[in-house]
Amino acid sequence: MALTTQQLITWKQQSRPIIALTAWDYAFAQILDMAGVDIILVGDSLAMVALGYQTTLPVTLDEMLHHAAAVRRGVERALVVCDLPFLSYQESTSQAIRAAGRALKETGVQGVKLEGGHPAAVETVARLSDIGIPVMGHVGLTPQSVNRLGYRQQGTTEAEAERILLEAIALSEAGAFAIVLEHIPAKLARIITTKLDIPTIGIGAGSDCDGQVLVTADLLGLSEKQPPFAKSYVNLKEIITKAINNFSQEVREREFP
Ligand code: KIV
């Protein structure tokens, strides 16, 4: 049975931490799902970790849907959420409905995520939620705004912290089912988490969020560069390289097959 957004809210009420990770293909999605991850996010970070771009900006909606469909085929239990990529939803609410609608209809994901908590983003979340498309918000560091904000921690001044708090409240009131809090002070994340009835999913936002998300490539030691708040639990790049070197050596020495 696939998880529902309502289940996430129940877990928040029960203080049961929510586990979220990103995926970009069928094989990883299957592993994450079988390991019991609750939310599998087809994040637009796949632009960097799967497609070799420098930022998330170049990835297109068609590319995201291609990866989302592969991920969805590998998942039975987790809630699968697909990022709406840069410029696939900011132009107008109709553009956002078309993009989010394609994600649900063409890939089978159960929700979409979009960045920002400014009034236009809030209006989009309200419209999508009204027509039955579950939306996850994302405030704090929003990588699609890298050219304006860089990758620095957000919410470090009182004014910025107040703005982010108000954005999170507005997104929640608009109907978002959860909100990613990225790279903000732990104290601010704690305040937002306490104020909202919907779950907060932190990344670089301290341990008091209702759940945590990491880019799976960072967790596995596969990324070229990773943010200061990420943690690698294994160096898969080293392990894979060793396996390939062993294979190459056995082929050169005609030991394999
Ligand atoms: O694109 C992504 O992977 C994300 C996570 C960092 C939350 O948005």
PDB file of C-alpha atoms and ligand atoms in Angstrom:
ATOM      1  CA  MET A   1       0.000   0.000   0.000  1.00  0.00           C
ATOM      2  CA  ALA A   2       1.429   3.387  -1.017  1.00  0.00           C
ATOM      3  CA  LEU A   3       1.794   6.040   1.677  1.00  0.00           C
ATOM      4  CA  THR A   4      -0.529   9.025   1.676  1.00  0.00           C
ATOM      5  CA  THR A   5       0.142  12.658   2.517  1.00  0.00           C
ATOM      6  CA  GLN A   6      -2.320  12.242   5.412  1.00  0.00           C
ATOM      7  CA  GLN A   7      -0.057   9.550   6.895  1.00  0.00           C
ATOM      8  CA  LEU A   8       2.815  12.060   7.001  1.00  0.00           C
ATOM      9  CA  ILE A   9       0.674  14.483   9.008  1.00  0.00           C
ATOM     10  CA  THR A  10      -0.280  11.687  11.406  1.00  0.00           C
ATOM     11  CA  TRP A  11       3.413  10.874  11.871  1.00  0.00           C
ATOM     12  CA  LYS A  12       4.131  14.520  12.662  1.00  0.00           C
ATOM     13  CA  GLN A  13       1.426  14.393  15.344  1.00  0.00           C
ATOM     14  CA  GLN A  14       3.024  11.214  16.720  1.00  0.00           C
ATOM     15  CA  SER A  15       6.584  12.677  16.545  1.00  0.00           C
ATOM     16  CA  ARG A  16       7.596   9.787  14.272  1.00  0.00           C
ATOM     17  CA  PRO A  17      10.524  11.092  12.154  1.00  0.00           C
ATOM     18  CA  ILE A  18       9.954  11.063   8.380  1.00  0.00           C
ATOM     19  CA  ILE A  19      12.727   9.650   6.184  1.00  0.00           C
ATOM     20  CA  ALA A  20      13.186  11.226   2.743  1.00  0.00           C
ATOM     21  CA  LEU A  21      15.842  10.679   0.072  1.00  0.00           C
ATOM     22  CA  THR A  22      16.257  11.566  -3.574  1.00  0.00           C
ATOM     23  CA  ALA A  23      16.294   9.112  -6.478  1.00  0.00           C
ATOM     24  CA  TRP A  24      16.793   9.486 -10.206  1.00  0.00           C
ATOM     25  CA  ASP A  25      16.482   5.938 -11.561  1.00  0.00           C
ATOM     26  CA  TYR A  26      14.682   2.613 -11.147  1.00  0.00           C
ATOM     27  CA  ALA A  27      17.511   0.718  -9.418  1.00  0.00           C
ATOM     28  CA  PHE A  28      18.085   3.251  -6.626  1.00  0.00           C
ATOM     29  CA  ALA A  29      14.348   3.833  -6.217  1.00  0.00           C
ATOM     30  CA  GLN A  30      13.823   0.110  -5.605  1.00  0.00           C
ATOM     31  CA  ILE A  31      16.603  -0.004  -3.009  1.00  0.00           C
ATOM     32  CA  LEU A  32      15.319   3.091  -1.174  1.00  0.00           C
ATOM     33  CA  ASP A  33      11.753   1.792  -1.181  1.00  0.00           C
ATOM     34  CA  MET A  34      12.724  -1.639   0.103  1.00  0.00           C
ATOM     35  CA  ALA A  35      14.850   0.018   2.813  1.00  0.00           C
ATOM     36  CA  GLY A  36      11.722   1.763   4.107  1.00  0.00           C
ATOM     37  CA  VAL A  37      12.291   5.363   2.979  1.00  0.00           C
ATOM     38  CA  ASP A  38       9.003   7.262   3.359  1.00  0.00           C
ATOM     39  CA  ILE A  39       9.324   9.988   0.704  1.00  0.00           C
ATOM     40  CA  ILE A  40      11.320   9.438  -2.472  1.00  0.00           C
ATOM     41  CA  LEU A  41      11.988  12.771  -4.104  1.00  0.00           C
ATOM     42  CA  VAL A  42      12.883  12.957  -7.768  1.00  0.00           C
ATOM     43  CA  GLY A  43      14.797  16.128  -6.980  1.00  0.00           C
ATOM     44  CA  ASP A  44      16.032  18.470  -9.661  1.00  0.00           C
ATOM     45  CA  SER A  45      19.460  17.903  -8.053  1.00  0.00           C
ATOM     46  CA  LEU A  46      19.504  15.065 -10.590  1.00  0.00           C
ATOM     47  CA  ALA A  47      20.640  17.790 -12.992  1.00  0.00           C
ATOM     48  CA  MET A  48      24.000  17.621 -11.206  1.00  0.00           C
ATOM     49  CA  VAL A  49      24.203  14.055  -9.881  1.00  0.00           C
ATOM     50  CA  ALA A  50      22.762  12.231 -12.901  1.00  0.00           C
ATOM     51  CA  LEU A  51      23.180  14.625 -15.827  1.00  0.00           C
ATOM     52  CA  GLY A  52      26.469  16.409 -15.065  1.00  0.00           C
ATOM     53  CA  TYR A  53      25.191  20.006 -15.037  1.00  0.00           C
ATOM     54  CA  GLN A  54      26.714  22.606 -12.690  1.00  0.00           C
ATOM     55  CA  THR A  55      23.360  23.769 -11.260  1.00  0.00           C
ATOM     56  CA  THR A  56      19.716  22.636 -11.269  1.00  0.00           C
ATOM     57  CA  LEU A  57      18.736  25.315 -13.795  1.00  0.00           C
ATOM     58  CA  PRO A  58      19.245  23.500 -17.127  1.00  0.00           C
ATOM     59  CA  VAL A  59      17.161  20.374 -16.437  1.00  0.00           C
ATOM     60  CA  THR A  60      13.894  20.359 -18.401  1.00  0.00           C
ATOM     61  CA  LEU A  61      10.421  19.149 -17.473  1.00  0.00           C
ATOM     62  CA  ASP A  62      10.673  16.356 -20.057  1.00  0.00           C
ATOM     63  CA  GLU A  63      13.958  15.182 -18.514  1.00  0.00           C
ATOM     64  CA  MET A  64      12.455  15.278 -15.012  1.00  0.00           C
ATOM     65  CA  LEU A  65       9.431  13.262 -16.160  1.00  0.00           C
ATOM     66  CA  HIS A  66      11.668  10.682 -17.852  1.00  0.00           C
ATOM     67  CA  HIS A  67      13.516  10.103 -14.544  1.00  0.00           C
ATOM     68  CA  ALA A  68      10.332  10.324 -12.444  1.00  0.00           C
ATOM     69  CA  ALA A  69       8.660   7.570 -14.475  1.00  0.00           C
ATOM     70  CA  ALA A  70      11.686   5.295 -13.962  1.00  0.00           C
ATOM     71  CA  VAL A  71      11.718   5.997 -10.216  1.00  0.00           C
ATOM     72  CA  ARG A  72       7.979   5.421  -9.909  1.00  0.00           C
ATOM     73  CA  ARG A  73       8.302   2.011 -11.579  1.00  0.00           C
ATOM     74  CA  GLY A  74      10.679   0.964  -8.792  1.00  0.00           C
ATOM     75  CA  VAL A  75       8.473   2.026  -5.866  1.00  0.00           C
ATOM     76  CA  GLU A  76       5.614   0.250  -4.135  1.00  0.00           C
ATOM     77  CA  ARG A  77       5.378   1.842  -0.676  1.00  0.00           C
ATOM     78  CA  ALA A  78       6.995   5.295  -0.549  1.00  0.00           C
ATOM     79  CA  LEU A  79       5.326   8.536  -1.545  1.00  0.00           C
ATOM     80  CA  VAL A  80       7.049   9.674  -4.747  1.00  0.00           C
ATOM     81  CA  VAL A  81       7.342  13.414  -5.296  1.00  0.00           C
ATOM     82  CA  CYS A  82       8.758  15.053  -8.415  1.00  0.00           C
ATOM     83  CA  ASP A  83      10.430  18.474  -8.424  1.00  0.00           C
ATOM     84  CA  LEU A  84       9.021  20.932 -10.935  1.00  0.00           C
ATOM     85  CA  PRO A  85      12.164  22.268 -12.607  1.00  0.00           C
ATOM     86  CA  PHE A  86      13.164  25.899 -13.151  1.00  0.00           C
ATOM     87  CA  LEU A  87      10.758  27.790 -15.441  1.00  0.00           C
ATOM     88  CA  SER A  88       8.261  24.953 -15.692  1.00  0.00           C
ATOM     89  CA  TYR A  89       5.867  26.631 -13.205  1.00  0.00           C
ATOM     90  CA  GLN A  90       6.883  30.259 -12.512  1.00  0.00           C
ATOM     91  CA  GLU A  91       5.363  31.815 -15.624  1.00  0.00           C
ATOM     92  CA  SER A  92       1.698  31.379 -14.631  1.00  0.00           C
ATOM     93  CA  THR A  93      -0.642  29.185 -12.630  1.00  0.00           C
ATOM     94  CA  SER A  94      -1.816  27.533 -15.862  1.00  0.00           C
ATOM     95  CA  GLN A  95       1.761  26.638 -16.738  1.00  0.00           C
ATOM     96  CA  ALA A  96       2.165  25.120 -13.244  1.00  0.00           C
ATOM     97  CA  ILE A  97      -1.065  23.117 -13.586  1.00  0.00           C
ATOM     98  CA  ARG A  98       0.067  21.753 -16.955  1.00  0.00           C
ATOM     99  CA  ALA A  99       3.520  20.782 -15.598  1.00  0.00           C
ATOM    100  CA  ALA A 100       2.225  19.230 -12.363  1.00  0.00           C
ATOM    101  CA  GLY A 101      -0.614  17.527 -14.251  1.00  0.00           C
ATOM    102  CA  ARG A 102       1.865  15.959 -16.659  1.00  0.00           C
ATOM    103  CA  ALA A 103       3.940  14.720 -13.716  1.00  0.00           C
ATOM    104  CA  LEU A 104       0.970  12.938 -12.133  1.00  0.00           C
ATOM    105  CA  LYS A 105      -0.610  11.666 -15.356  1.00  0.00           C
ATOM    106  CA  GLU A 106       2.513  10.608 -17.260  1.00  0.00           C
ATOM    107  CA  THR A 107       4.718   9.235 -14.453  1.00  0.00           C
ATOM    108  CA  GLY A 108       2.394   8.184 -11.637  1.00  0.00           C
ATOM    109  CA  VAL A 109       4.165  10.264  -8.959  1.00  0.00           C
ATOM    110  CA  GLN A 110       1.850  11.226  -6.102  1.00  0.00           C
ATOM    111  CA  GLY A 111       2.966  14.833  -5.667  1.00  0.00           C
ATOM    112  CA  VAL A 112       5.165  17.664  -6.891  1.00  0.00           C
ATOM    113  CA  LYS A 113       7.549  20.047  -5.174  1.00  0.00           C
ATOM    114  CA  LEU A 114       8.153  23.660  -6.094  1.00  0.00           C
ATOM    115  CA  GLU A 115      10.489  26.282  -4.678  1.00  0.00           C
ATOM    116  CA  GLY A 116       9.735  29.598  -3.006  1.00  0.00           C
ATOM    117  CA  GLY A 117       7.190  31.151  -0.694  1.00  0.00           C
ATOM    118  CA  HIS A 118       6.562  34.485  -2.422  1.00  0.00           C
ATOM    119  CA  PRO A 119       2.913  35.369  -3.205  1.00  0.00           C
ATOM    120  CA  ALA A 120       2.941  33.907  -6.743  1.00  0.00           C
ATOM    121  CA  ALA A 121       4.301  30.572  -5.456  1.00  0.00           C
ATOM    122  CA  VAL A 122       1.702  30.530  -2.677  1.00  0.00           C
ATOM    123  CA  GLU A 123      -1.074  31.168  -5.211  1.00  0.00           C
ATOM    124  CA  THR A 124       0.235  28.303  -7.365  1.00  0.00           C
ATOM    125  CA  VAL A 125       0.307  25.936  -4.376  1.00  0.00           C
ATOM    126  CA  ALA A 126      -3.274  26.921  -3.508  1.00  0.00           C
ATOM    127  CA  ARG A 127      -4.496  26.285  -7.071  1.00  0.00           C
ATOM    128  CA  LEU A 128      -2.705  22.936  -7.418  1.00  0.00           C
ATOM    129  CA  SER A 129      -3.922  21.797  -3.994  1.00  0.00           C
ATOM    130  CA  ASP A 130      -7.484  22.843  -4.856  1.00  0.00           C
ATOM    131  CA  ILE A 131      -7.531  20.614  -7.913  1.00  0.00           C
ATOM    132  CA  GLY A 132      -6.147  17.637  -5.990  1.00  0.00           C
ATOM    133  CA  ILE A 133      -2.433  17.795  -6.779  1.00  0.00           C
ATOM    134  CA  PRO A 134      -0.427  17.339  -3.570  1.00  0.00           C
ATOM    135  CA  VAL A 135       2.325  19.969  -3.343  1.00  0.00           C
ATOM    136  CA  MET A 136       5.431  20.069  -1.201  1.00  0.00           C
ATOM    137  CA  GLY A 137       6.852  23.544  -0.549  1.00  0.00           C
ATOM    138  CA  HIS A 138      10.542  24.408  -0.321  1.00  0.00           C
ATOM    139  CA  VAL A 139      11.885  27.511   1.465  1.00  0.00           C
ATOM    140  CA  GLY A 140      15.203  28.779   2.802  1.00  0.00           C
ATOM    141  CA  LEU A 141      17.974  28.010   0.338  1.00  0.00           C
ATOM    142  CA  THR A 142      16.217  27.471  -2.979  1.00  0.00           C
ATOM    143  CA  PRO A 143      18.795  26.234  -5.536  1.00  0.00           C
ATOM    144  CA  GLN A 144      16.737  27.451  -8.523  1.00  0.00           C
ATOM    145  CA  SER A 145      17.533  30.993  -7.260  1.00  0.00           C
ATOM    146  CA  VAL A 146      21.286  30.338  -7.108  1.00  0.00           C
ATOM    147  CA  ASN A 147      22.043  33.311  -9.354  1.00  0.00           C
ATOM    148  CA  ARG A 148      20.349  35.637  -6.845  1.00  0.00           C
ATOM    149  CA  LEU A 149      21.051  33.956  -3.478  1.00  0.00           C
ATOM    150  CA  GLY A 150      24.081  31.746  -4.065  1.00  0.00           C
ATOM    151  CA  TYR A 151      24.306  28.654  -1.850  1.00  0.00           C
ATOM    152  CA  ARG A 152      24.713  30.529   1.447  1.00  0.00           C
ATOM    153  CA  GLN A 153      22.654  29.798   4.537  1.00  0.00           C
ATOM    154  CA  GLN A 154      19.347  31.710   4.541  1.00  0.00           C
ATOM    155  CA  GLY A 155      17.432  33.214   7.452  1.00  0.00           C
ATOM    156  CA  THR A 156      20.473  34.451   9.327  1.00  0.00           C
ATOM    157  CA  THR A 157      19.125  37.982   9.888  1.00  0.00           C
ATOM    158  CA  GLU A 158      15.972  38.722  11.837  1.00  0.00           C
ATOM    159  CA  ALA A 159      14.238  40.129   8.752  1.00  0.00           C
ATOM    160  CA  GLU A 160      15.142  37.102   6.612  1.00  0.00           C
ATOM    161  CA  ALA A 161      14.078  34.673   9.341  1.00  0.00           C
ATOM    162  CA  GLU A 162      10.729  36.466   9.689  1.00  0.00           C
ATOM    163  CA  ARG A 163      10.202  36.354   5.916  1.00  0.00           C
ATOM    164  CA  ILE A 164      10.951  32.603   5.737  1.00  0.00           C
ATOM    165  CA  LEU A 165       8.615  31.894   8.662  1.00  0.00           C
ATOM    166  CA  LEU A 166       5.796  33.862   6.992  1.00  0.00           C
ATOM    167  CA  GLU A 167       6.447  32.076   3.680  1.00  0.00           C
ATOM    168  CA  ALA A 168       6.221  28.661   5.378  1.00  0.00           C
ATOM    169  CA  ILE A 169       2.959  29.625   7.100  1.00  0.00           C
ATOM    170  CA  ALA A 170       1.508  30.944   3.822  1.00  0.00           C
ATOM    171  CA  LEU A 171       2.448  27.747   1.940  1.00  0.00           C
ATOM    172  CA  SER A 172       0.884  25.647   4.673  1.00  0.00           C
ATOM    173  CA  GLU A 173      -2.319  27.714   4.614  1.00  0.00           C
ATOM    174  CA  ALA A 174      -2.370  27.384   0.810  1.00  0.00           C
ATOM    175  CA  GLY A 175      -2.565  23.593   1.192  1.00  0.00           C
ATOM    176  CA  ALA A 176       1.022  22.316   0.914  1.00  0.00           C
ATOM    177  CA  PHE A 177       1.244  18.832   2.480  1.00  0.00           C
ATOM    178  CA  ALA A 178       4.851  19.276   3.670  1.00  0.00           C
ATOM    179  CA  ILE A 179       7.659  21.809   3.394  1.00  0.00           C
ATOM    180  CA  VAL A 180      11.373  21.337   2.782  1.00  0.00           C
ATOM    181  CA  LEU A 181      13.481  23.693   4.923  1.00  0.00           C
ATOM    182  CA  GLU A 182      16.915  23.982   3.331  1.00  0.00           C
ATOM    183  CA  HIS A 183      20.063  25.453   4.923  1.00  0.00           C
ATOM    184  CA  ILE A 184      18.496  27.671   7.580  1.00  0.00           C
ATOM    185  CA  PRO A 185      19.451  28.011  11.262  1.00  0.00           C
ATOM    186  CA  ALA A 186      18.216  25.163  13.463  1.00  0.00           C
ATOM    187  CA  LYS A 187      16.423  27.627  15.736  1.00  0.00           C
ATOM    188  CA  LEU A 188      14.364  29.015  12.842  1.00  0.00           C
ATOM    189  CA  ALA A 189      13.547  25.480  11.616  1.00  0.00           C
ATOM    190  CA  ARG A 190      12.387  24.586  15.142  1.00  0.00           C
ATOM    191  CA  ILE A 191      10.062  27.624  15.269  1.00  0.00           C
ATOM    192  CA  ILE A 192       8.585  26.826  11.829  1.00  0.00           C
ATOM    193  CA  THR A 193       8.150  23.154  12.765  1.00  0.00           C
ATOM    194  CA  THR A 194       6.286  24.100  15.940  1.00  0.00           C
ATOM    195  CA  LYS A 195       4.022  26.603  14.171  1.00  0.00           C
ATOM    196  CA  LEU A 196       2.931  24.338  11.287  1.00  0.00           C
ATOM    197  CA  ASP A 197       0.481  21.422  11.345  1.00  0.00           C
ATOM    198  CA  ILE A 198       2.141  19.931   8.247  1.00  0.00           C
ATOM    199  CA  PRO A 199       5.541  18.192   8.405  1.00  0.00           C
ATOM    200  CA  THR A 200       8.794  20.050   7.845  1.00  0.00           C
ATOM    201  CA  ILE A 201      11.520  18.085   6.079  1.00  0.00           C
ATOM    202  CA  GLY A 202      14.947  19.506   6.846  1.00  0.00           C
ATOM    203  CA  ILE A 203      18.183  19.534   4.919  1.00  0.00           C
ATOM    204  CA  GLY A 204      20.850  21.549   6.702  1.00  0.00           C
ATOM    205  CA  ALA A 205      18.174  22.817   9.102  1.00  0.00           C
ATOM    206  CA  GLY A 206      18.972  21.057  12.376  1.00  0.00           C
ATOM    207  CA  SER A 207      17.491  18.031  14.077  1.00  0.00           C
ATOM    208  CA  ASP A 208      14.121  19.416  15.178  1.00  0.00           C
ATOM    209  CA  CYS A 209      12.383  19.139  11.787  1.00  0.00           C
ATOM    210  CA  ASP A 210       9.698  16.460  11.429  1.00  0.00           C
ATOM    211  CA  GLY A 211      11.840  14.628   8.888  1.00  0.00           C
ATOM    212  CA  GLN A 212      15.176  14.764   7.123  1.00  0.00           C
ATOM    213  CA  VAL A 213      16.123  14.566   3.462  1.00  0.00           C
ATOM    214  CA  LEU A 214      19.506  14.121   1.787  1.00  0.00           C
ATOM    215  CA  VAL A 215      20.569  13.891  -1.825  1.00  0.00           C
ATOM    216  CA  THR A 216      21.247  10.142  -2.114  1.00  0.00           C
ATOM    217  CA  ALA A 217      24.437  10.707  -4.117  1.00  0.00           C
ATOM    218  CA  ASP A 218      25.811  12.702  -1.139  1.00  0.00           C
ATOM    219  CA  LEU A 219      24.789  10.018   1.364  1.00  0.00           C
ATOM    220  CA  LEU A 220      26.526   7.337  -0.719  1.00  0.00           C
ATOM    221  CA  GLY A 221      29.721   9.303  -1.427  1.00  0.00           C
ATOM    222  CA  LEU A 222      28.995   9.555  -5.152  1.00  0.00           C
ATOM    223  CA  SER A 223      28.822  13.350  -5.538  1.00  0.00           C
ATOM    224  CA  GLU A 224      31.585  15.459  -7.033  1.00  0.00           C
ATOM    225  CA  LYS A 225      30.900  18.201  -4.492  1.00  0.00           C
ATOM    226  CA  GLN A 226      28.456  18.245  -1.665  1.00  0.00           C
ATOM    227  CA  PRO A 227      27.104  20.926   0.655  1.00  0.00           C
ATOM    228  CA  PRO A 228      28.644  21.407   4.121  1.00  0.00           C
ATOM    229  CA  PHE A 229      25.531  20.029   5.844  1.00  0.00           C
ATOM    230  CA  ALA A 230      25.434  16.749   3.890  1.00  0.00           C
ATOM    231  CA  LYS A 231      26.821  13.531   5.356  1.00  0.00           C
ATOM    232  CA  SER A 232      28.271  10.564   3.468  1.00  0.00           C
ATOM    233  CA  TYR A 233      27.576   7.227   5.150  1.00  0.00           C
ATOM    234  CA  VAL A 234      29.753   5.254   2.720  1.00  0.00           C
ATOM    235  CA  ASN A 235      32.302   6.006  -0.018  1.00  0.00           C
ATOM    236  CA  LEU A 236      30.629   4.169  -2.864  1.00  0.00           C
ATOM    237  CA  LYS A 237      32.835   5.863  -5.456  1.00  0.00           C
ATOM    238  CA  GLU A 238      35.860   4.148  -3.902  1.00  0.00           C
ATOM    239  CA  ILE A 239      34.088   0.778  -3.611  1.00  0.00           C
ATOM    240  CA  ILE A 240      32.858   0.882  -7.217  1.00  0.00           C
ATOM    241  CA  THR A 241      36.275   1.939  -8.522  1.00  0.00           C
ATOM    242  CA  LYS A 242      37.880  -0.984  -6.672  1.00  0.00           C
ATOM    243  CA  ALA A 243      35.383  -3.436  -8.217  1.00  0.00           C
ATOM    244  CA  ILE A 244      36.002  -2.039 -11.717  1.00  0.00           C
ATOM    245  CA  ASN A 245      39.759  -2.223 -11.220  1.00  0.00           C
ATOM    246  CA  ASN A 246      39.465  -5.863 -10.097  1.00  0.00           C
ATOM    247  CA  PHE A 247      37.370  -6.696 -13.166  1.00  0.00           C
ATOM    248  CA  SER A 248      39.808  -4.872 -15.492  1.00  0.00           C
ATOM    249  CA  GLN A 249      42.782  -6.667 -13.996  1.00  0.00           C
ATOM    250  CA  GLU A 250      41.113 -10.080 -14.322  1.00  0.00           C
ATOM    251  CA  VAL A 251      40.236  -9.342 -17.969  1.00  0.00           C
ATOM    252  CA  ARG A 252      43.787  -8.169 -18.731  1.00  0.00           C
ATOM    253  CA  GLU A 253      45.204 -11.320 -17.143  1.00  0.00           C
ATOM    254  CA  ARG A 254      42.577 -13.514 -18.823  1.00  0.00           C
ATOM    255  CA  GLU A 255      41.366 -14.689 -15.436  1.00  0.00           C
ATOM    256  CA  PHE A 256      37.774 -13.704 -16.160  1.00  0.00           C
ATOM    257  CA  PRO A 257      35.651 -15.369 -17.358  1.00  0.00           C
TER     258      PRO A 257
HETATM  259  O1  KIV B   1      16.559  18.665  -5.688  1.00  0.00           O
HETATM  260  C1  KIV B   1      16.703  18.150  -4.580  1.00  0.00           C
HETATM  261  O2  KIV B   1      17.366  17.131  -4.414  1.00  0.00           O
HETATM  262  C2  KIV B   1      16.047  18.792  -3.455  1.00  0.00           C
HETATM  263  C3  KIV B   1      16.451  18.338  -2.083  1.00  0.00           C
HETATM  264  C4  KIV B   1      17.766  18.899  -1.747  1.00  0.00           C
HETATM  265  C5  KIV B   1      15.433  18.693  -1.059  1.00  0.00           C
HETATM  266  O3  KIV B   1      15.266  19.670  -3.615  1.00  0.00           O
END
